[in-house]
mmCIF file of C-alpha atoms in Angstrom:
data_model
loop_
_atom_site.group_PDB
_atom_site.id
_atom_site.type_symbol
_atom_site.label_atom_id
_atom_site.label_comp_id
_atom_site.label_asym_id
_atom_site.label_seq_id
_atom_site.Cartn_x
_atom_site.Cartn_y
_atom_site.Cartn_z
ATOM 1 C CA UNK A 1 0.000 0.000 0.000
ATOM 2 C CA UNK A 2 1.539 3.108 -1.090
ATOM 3 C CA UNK A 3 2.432 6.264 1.470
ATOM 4 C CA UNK A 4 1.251 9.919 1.517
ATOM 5 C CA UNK A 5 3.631 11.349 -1.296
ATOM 6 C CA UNK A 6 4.106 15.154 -1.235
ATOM 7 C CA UNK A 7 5.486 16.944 -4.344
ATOM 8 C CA UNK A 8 7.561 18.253 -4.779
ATOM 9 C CA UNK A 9 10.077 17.634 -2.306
ATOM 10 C CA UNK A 10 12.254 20.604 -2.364
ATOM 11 C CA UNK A 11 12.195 24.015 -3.760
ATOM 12 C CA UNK A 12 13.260 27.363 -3.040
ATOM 13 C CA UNK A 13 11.168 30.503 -4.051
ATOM 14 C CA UNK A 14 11.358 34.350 -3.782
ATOM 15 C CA UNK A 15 9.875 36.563 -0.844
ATOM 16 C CA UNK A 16 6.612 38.321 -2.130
ATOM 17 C CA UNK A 17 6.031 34.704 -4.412
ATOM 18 C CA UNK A 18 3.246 32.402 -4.091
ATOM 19 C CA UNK A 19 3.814 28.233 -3.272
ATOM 20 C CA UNK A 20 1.262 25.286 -3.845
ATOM 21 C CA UNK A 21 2.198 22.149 -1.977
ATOM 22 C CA UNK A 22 0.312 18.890 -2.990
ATOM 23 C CA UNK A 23 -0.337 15.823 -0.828
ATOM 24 C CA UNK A 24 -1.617 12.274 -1.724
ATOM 25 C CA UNK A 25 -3.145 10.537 0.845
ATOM 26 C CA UNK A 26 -3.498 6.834 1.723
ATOM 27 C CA UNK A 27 -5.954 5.160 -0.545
ATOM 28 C CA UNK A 28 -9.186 5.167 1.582
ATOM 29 C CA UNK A 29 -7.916 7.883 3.565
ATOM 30 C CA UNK A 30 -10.391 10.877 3.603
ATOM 31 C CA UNK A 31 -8.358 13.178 6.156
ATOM 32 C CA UNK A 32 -5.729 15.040 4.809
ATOM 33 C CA UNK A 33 -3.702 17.635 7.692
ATOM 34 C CA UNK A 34 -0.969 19.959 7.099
ATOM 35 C CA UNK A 35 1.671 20.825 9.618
ATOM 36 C CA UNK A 36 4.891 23.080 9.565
ATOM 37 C CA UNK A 37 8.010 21.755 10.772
ATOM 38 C CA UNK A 38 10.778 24.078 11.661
ATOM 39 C CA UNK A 39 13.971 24.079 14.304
ATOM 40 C CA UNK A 40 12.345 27.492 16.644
ATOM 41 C CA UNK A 41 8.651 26.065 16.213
ATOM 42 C CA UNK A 42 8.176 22.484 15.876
ATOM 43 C CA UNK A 43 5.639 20.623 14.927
ATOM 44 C CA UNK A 44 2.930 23.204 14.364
ATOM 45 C CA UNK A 45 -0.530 22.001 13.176
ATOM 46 C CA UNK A 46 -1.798 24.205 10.249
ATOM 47 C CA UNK A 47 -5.253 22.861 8.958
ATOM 48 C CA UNK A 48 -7.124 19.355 8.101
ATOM 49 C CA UNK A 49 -9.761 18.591 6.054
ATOM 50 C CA UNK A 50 -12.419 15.674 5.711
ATOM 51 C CA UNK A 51 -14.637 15.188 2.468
ATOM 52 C CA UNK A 52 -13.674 18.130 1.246
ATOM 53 C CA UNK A 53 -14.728 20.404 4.325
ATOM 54 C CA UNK A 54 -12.273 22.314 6.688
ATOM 55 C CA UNK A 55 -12.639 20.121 9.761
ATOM 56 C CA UNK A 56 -9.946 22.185 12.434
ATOM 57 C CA UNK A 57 -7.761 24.900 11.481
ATOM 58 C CA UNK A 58 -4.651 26.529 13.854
ATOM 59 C CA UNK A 59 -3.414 29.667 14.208
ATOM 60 C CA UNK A 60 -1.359 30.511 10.970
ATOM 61 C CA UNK A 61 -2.353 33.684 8.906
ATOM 62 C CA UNK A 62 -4.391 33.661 6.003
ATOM 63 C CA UNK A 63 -2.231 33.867 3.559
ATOM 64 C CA UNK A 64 -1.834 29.583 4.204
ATOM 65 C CA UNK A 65 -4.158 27.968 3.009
ATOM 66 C CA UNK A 66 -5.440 24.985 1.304
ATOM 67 C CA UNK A 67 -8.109 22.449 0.064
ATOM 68 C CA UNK A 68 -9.356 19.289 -0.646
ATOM 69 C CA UNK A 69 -10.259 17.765 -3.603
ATOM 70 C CA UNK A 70 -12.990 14.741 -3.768
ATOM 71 C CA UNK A 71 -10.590 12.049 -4.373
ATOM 72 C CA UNK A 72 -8.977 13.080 -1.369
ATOM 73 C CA UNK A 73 -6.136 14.787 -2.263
ATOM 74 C CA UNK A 74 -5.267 18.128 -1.054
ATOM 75 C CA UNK A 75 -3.119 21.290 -1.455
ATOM 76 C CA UNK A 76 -1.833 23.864 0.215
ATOM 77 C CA UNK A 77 -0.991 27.488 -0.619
ATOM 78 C CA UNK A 78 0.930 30.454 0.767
ATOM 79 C CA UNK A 79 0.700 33.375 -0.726
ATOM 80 C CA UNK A 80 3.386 36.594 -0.155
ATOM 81 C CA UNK A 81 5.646 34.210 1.093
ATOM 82 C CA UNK A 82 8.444 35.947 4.141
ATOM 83 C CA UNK A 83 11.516 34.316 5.264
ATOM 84 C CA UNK A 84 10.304 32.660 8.058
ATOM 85 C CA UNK A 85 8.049 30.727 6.273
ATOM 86 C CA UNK A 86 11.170 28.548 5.328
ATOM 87 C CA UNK A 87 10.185 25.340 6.601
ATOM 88 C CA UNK A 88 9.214 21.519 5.916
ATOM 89 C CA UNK A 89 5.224 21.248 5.637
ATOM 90 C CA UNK A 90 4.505 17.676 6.324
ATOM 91 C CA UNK A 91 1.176 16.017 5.461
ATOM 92 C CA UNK A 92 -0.283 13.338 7.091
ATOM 93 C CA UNK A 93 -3.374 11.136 6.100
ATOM 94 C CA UNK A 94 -5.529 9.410 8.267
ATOM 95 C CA UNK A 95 -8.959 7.438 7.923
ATOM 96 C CA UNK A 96 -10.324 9.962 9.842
ATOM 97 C CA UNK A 97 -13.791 8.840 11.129
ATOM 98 C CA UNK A 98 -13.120 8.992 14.635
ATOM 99 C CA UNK A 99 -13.461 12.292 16.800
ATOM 100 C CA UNK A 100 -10.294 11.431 18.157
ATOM 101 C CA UNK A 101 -7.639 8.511 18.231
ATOM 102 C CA UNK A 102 -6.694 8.384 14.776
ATOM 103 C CA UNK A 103 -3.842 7.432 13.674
ATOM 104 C CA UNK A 104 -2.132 9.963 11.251
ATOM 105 C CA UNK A 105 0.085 9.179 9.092
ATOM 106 C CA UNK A 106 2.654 11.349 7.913
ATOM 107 C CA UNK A 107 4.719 11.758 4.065
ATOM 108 C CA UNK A 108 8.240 12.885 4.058
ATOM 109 C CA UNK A 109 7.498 16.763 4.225
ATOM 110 C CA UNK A 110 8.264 19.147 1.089
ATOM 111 C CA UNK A 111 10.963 21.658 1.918
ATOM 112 C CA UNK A 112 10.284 25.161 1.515
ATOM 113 C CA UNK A 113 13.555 27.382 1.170
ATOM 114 C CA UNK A 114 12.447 31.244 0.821
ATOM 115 C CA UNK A 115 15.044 33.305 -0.359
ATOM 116 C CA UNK B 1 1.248 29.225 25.240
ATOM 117 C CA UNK B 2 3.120 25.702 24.775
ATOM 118 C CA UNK B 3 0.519 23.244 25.410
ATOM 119 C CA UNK B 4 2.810 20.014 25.484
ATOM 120 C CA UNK B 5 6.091 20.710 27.043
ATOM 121 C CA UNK B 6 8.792 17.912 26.138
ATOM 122 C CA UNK B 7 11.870 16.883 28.557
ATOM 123 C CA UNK B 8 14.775 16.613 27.748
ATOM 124 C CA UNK B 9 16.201 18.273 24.583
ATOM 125 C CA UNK B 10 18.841 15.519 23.643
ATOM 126 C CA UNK B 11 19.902 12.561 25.622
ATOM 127 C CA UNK B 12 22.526 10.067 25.255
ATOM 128 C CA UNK B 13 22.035 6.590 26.377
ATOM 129 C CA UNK B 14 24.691 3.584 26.088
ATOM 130 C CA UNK B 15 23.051 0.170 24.108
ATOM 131 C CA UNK B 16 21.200 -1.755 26.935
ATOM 132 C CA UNK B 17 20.482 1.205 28.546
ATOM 133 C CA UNK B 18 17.311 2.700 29.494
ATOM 134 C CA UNK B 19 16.098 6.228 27.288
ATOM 135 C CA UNK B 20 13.471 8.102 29.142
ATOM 136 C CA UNK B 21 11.528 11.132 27.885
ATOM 137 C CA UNK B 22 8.730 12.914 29.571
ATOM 138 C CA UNK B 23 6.158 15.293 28.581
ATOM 139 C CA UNK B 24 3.773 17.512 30.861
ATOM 140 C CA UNK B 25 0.738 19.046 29.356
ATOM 141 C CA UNK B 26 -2.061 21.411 30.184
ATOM 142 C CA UNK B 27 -5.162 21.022 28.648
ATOM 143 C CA UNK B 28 -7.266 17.887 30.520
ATOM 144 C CA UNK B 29 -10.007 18.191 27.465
ATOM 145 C CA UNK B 30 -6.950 15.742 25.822
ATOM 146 C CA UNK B 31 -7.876 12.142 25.282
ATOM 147 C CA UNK B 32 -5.330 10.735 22.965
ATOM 148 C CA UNK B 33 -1.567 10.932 23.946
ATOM 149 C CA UNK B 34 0.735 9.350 20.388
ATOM 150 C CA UNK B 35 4.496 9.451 20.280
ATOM 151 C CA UNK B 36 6.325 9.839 17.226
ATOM 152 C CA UNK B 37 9.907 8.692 16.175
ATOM 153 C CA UNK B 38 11.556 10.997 13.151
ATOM 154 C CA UNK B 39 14.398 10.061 11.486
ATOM 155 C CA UNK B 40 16.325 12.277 9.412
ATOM 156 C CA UNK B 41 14.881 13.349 5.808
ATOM 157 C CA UNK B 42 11.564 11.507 7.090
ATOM 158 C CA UNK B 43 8.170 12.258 8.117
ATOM 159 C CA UNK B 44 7.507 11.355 12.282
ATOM 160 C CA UNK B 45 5.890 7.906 12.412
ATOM 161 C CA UNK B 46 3.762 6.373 15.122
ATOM 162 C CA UNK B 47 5.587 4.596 17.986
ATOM 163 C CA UNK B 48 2.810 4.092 20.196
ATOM 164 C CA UNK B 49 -0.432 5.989 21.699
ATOM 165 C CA UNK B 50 -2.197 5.679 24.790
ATOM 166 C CA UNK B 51 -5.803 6.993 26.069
ATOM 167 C CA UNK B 52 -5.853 9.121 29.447
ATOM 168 C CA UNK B 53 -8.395 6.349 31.031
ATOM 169 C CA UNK B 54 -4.894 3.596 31.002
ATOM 170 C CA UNK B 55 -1.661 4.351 33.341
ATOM 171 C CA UNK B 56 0.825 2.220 31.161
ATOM 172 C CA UNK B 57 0.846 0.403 27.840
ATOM 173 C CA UNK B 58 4.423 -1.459 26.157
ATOM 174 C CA UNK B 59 4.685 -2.453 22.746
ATOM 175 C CA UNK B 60 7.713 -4.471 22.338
ATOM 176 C CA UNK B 61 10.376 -2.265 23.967
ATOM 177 C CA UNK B 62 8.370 0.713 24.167
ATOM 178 C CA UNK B 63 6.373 1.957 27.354
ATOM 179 C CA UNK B 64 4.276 4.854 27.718
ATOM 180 C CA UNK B 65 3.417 5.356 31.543
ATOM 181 C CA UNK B 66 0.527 8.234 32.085
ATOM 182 C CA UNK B 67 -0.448 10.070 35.154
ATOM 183 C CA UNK B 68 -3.383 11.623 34.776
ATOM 184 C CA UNK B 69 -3.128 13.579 37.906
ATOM 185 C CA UNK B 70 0.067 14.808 36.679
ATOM 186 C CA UNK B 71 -0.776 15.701 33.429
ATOM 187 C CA UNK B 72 2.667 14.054 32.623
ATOM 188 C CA UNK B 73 3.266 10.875 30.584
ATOM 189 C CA UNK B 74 6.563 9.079 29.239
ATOM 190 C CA UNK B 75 8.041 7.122 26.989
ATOM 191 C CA UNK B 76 10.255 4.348 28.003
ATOM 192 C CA UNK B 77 12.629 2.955 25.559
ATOM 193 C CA UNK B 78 13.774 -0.585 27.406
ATOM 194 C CA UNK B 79 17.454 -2.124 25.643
ATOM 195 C CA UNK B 80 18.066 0.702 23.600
ATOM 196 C CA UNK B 81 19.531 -0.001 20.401
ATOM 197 C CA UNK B 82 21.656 2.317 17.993
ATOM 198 C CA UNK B 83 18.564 2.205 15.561
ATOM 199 C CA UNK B 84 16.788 3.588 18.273
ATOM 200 C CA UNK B 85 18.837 7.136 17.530
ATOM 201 C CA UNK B 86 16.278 9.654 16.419
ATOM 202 C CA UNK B 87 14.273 12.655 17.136
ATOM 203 C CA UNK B 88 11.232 11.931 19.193
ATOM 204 C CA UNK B 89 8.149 13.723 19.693
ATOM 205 C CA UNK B 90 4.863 12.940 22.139
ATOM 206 C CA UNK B 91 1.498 14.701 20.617
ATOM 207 C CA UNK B 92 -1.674 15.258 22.119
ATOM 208 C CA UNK B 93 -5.339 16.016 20.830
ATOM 209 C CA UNK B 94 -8.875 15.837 21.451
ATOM 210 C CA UNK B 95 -10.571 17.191 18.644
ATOM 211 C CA UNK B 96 -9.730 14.816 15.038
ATOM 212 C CA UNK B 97 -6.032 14.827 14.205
ATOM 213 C CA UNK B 98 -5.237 18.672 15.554
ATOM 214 C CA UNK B 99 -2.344 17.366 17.181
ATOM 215 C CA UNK B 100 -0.148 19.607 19.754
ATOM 216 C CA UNK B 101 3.516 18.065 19.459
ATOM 217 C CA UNK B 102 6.340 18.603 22.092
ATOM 218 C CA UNK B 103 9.103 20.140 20.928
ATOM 219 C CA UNK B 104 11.265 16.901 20.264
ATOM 220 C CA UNK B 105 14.170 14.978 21.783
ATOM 221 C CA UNK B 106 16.890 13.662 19.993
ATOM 222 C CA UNK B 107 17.968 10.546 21.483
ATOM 223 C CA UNK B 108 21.615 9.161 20.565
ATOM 224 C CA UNK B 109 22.061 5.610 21.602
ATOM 225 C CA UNK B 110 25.769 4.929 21.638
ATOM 226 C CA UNK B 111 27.282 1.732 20.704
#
């Protein structure tokens, strides 16, 4: 059974540019969360969605954001990107029908160099 | 405000030994406690999870021990193993998979 896979893996883009990060999720999966990775800030949950619907979102600005398409698989986009949004952004799958207790499982991260 | 605090930072343990890592948290509307070993260039994957309603569950080598009381739970790595050498973070949620992670230890098991 194949992983989440998150494309691309690396790349580097200009302050004041736009990113879209992509995420495919376990087959069956129909949870799909972001979080942002970095050395000051850890592990910092940024959004999930379910069926297509913003289920719980955390306390980034708006200019991150993302979606969900119906076969599950979901982006995410920051717009007017700054320095410190140099980070990995990891996205994890899960099945997702619980209200809590579900496993997540996480891809291998894209990393975002701004420059 | 932190809401899962993660001791220590890095710890060094000799093969055989025991690696210990504890975590504190603050919120008691939490009811599901993961921990998550990262190695480098890789996404965290599950170790092991435990519910607030159980004071210990082991997998294998691996431990968790919860006080509720406390607020505190560990995780106890038993015959630690080089391959046991990575980051490792404990999580907590109660509402779907918004997970609050501690801030990591990197455990070096030495040969």
């Amino acid at each position: 059974k194949a992983g989440v896979t998150q494309t691309p893996r690396y790349l580097i883009k200009t302050r004041g540019q736009q990113v879209t990060l992509s995420c495919s999720p376990i087959s069956g999966h129909r949870s799909v969360s972001w979080y942002q990775q970095t050395p000051g800030q850890g592990l910092q949950f940024l959004f999930e969605y379910f069926s297509e619907t913003q289920r719980n979102k955390g306390n980034f600005p708006g200019r991150f954001s993302g979606r969900q398409f119906s076969n599950s698989r979901s982006e995410m986009n920051v717009s007017t990107l700054e320095l410190g949004d140099s980070a990995l952004y990891l996205c994890a799958s899960s099945l997702g029908g619980r209200t809590s207790g579900n496993t997540i499982y996480f891809g291998e991260g894209s990393w975002l160099t701004v420059v | 405000q932190q809401q899962v605090k993660q001791s220590p930072q890095s710890l060094i343990v000799q093969k055989g030994g025991i690696s210990i890592i504890n975590c504190a948290y603050e919120n008691t509307a939490f009811d599901y406690f993961p921990w998550y070993q990262q190695f480098p260039g890789k996404g965290p994957a599950l170790l092991i999870a435990i519910r607030p309603d159980v004071s210990e569950k082991k997998e294998g080598r691996f431990t968790i021990s919860f006080n509720k009381s406390a607020k505190q739970f560990s995780l106890h790595i038993m015959d630690s193993q080089p391959g046991d050498s990575a980051t490792y973070f404990c999580a907590a949620s109660r509402d779907f998979n918004k997970f609050y992670f501690g801030s990591g230890t990197k455990l070096n098991v030495k040969p």
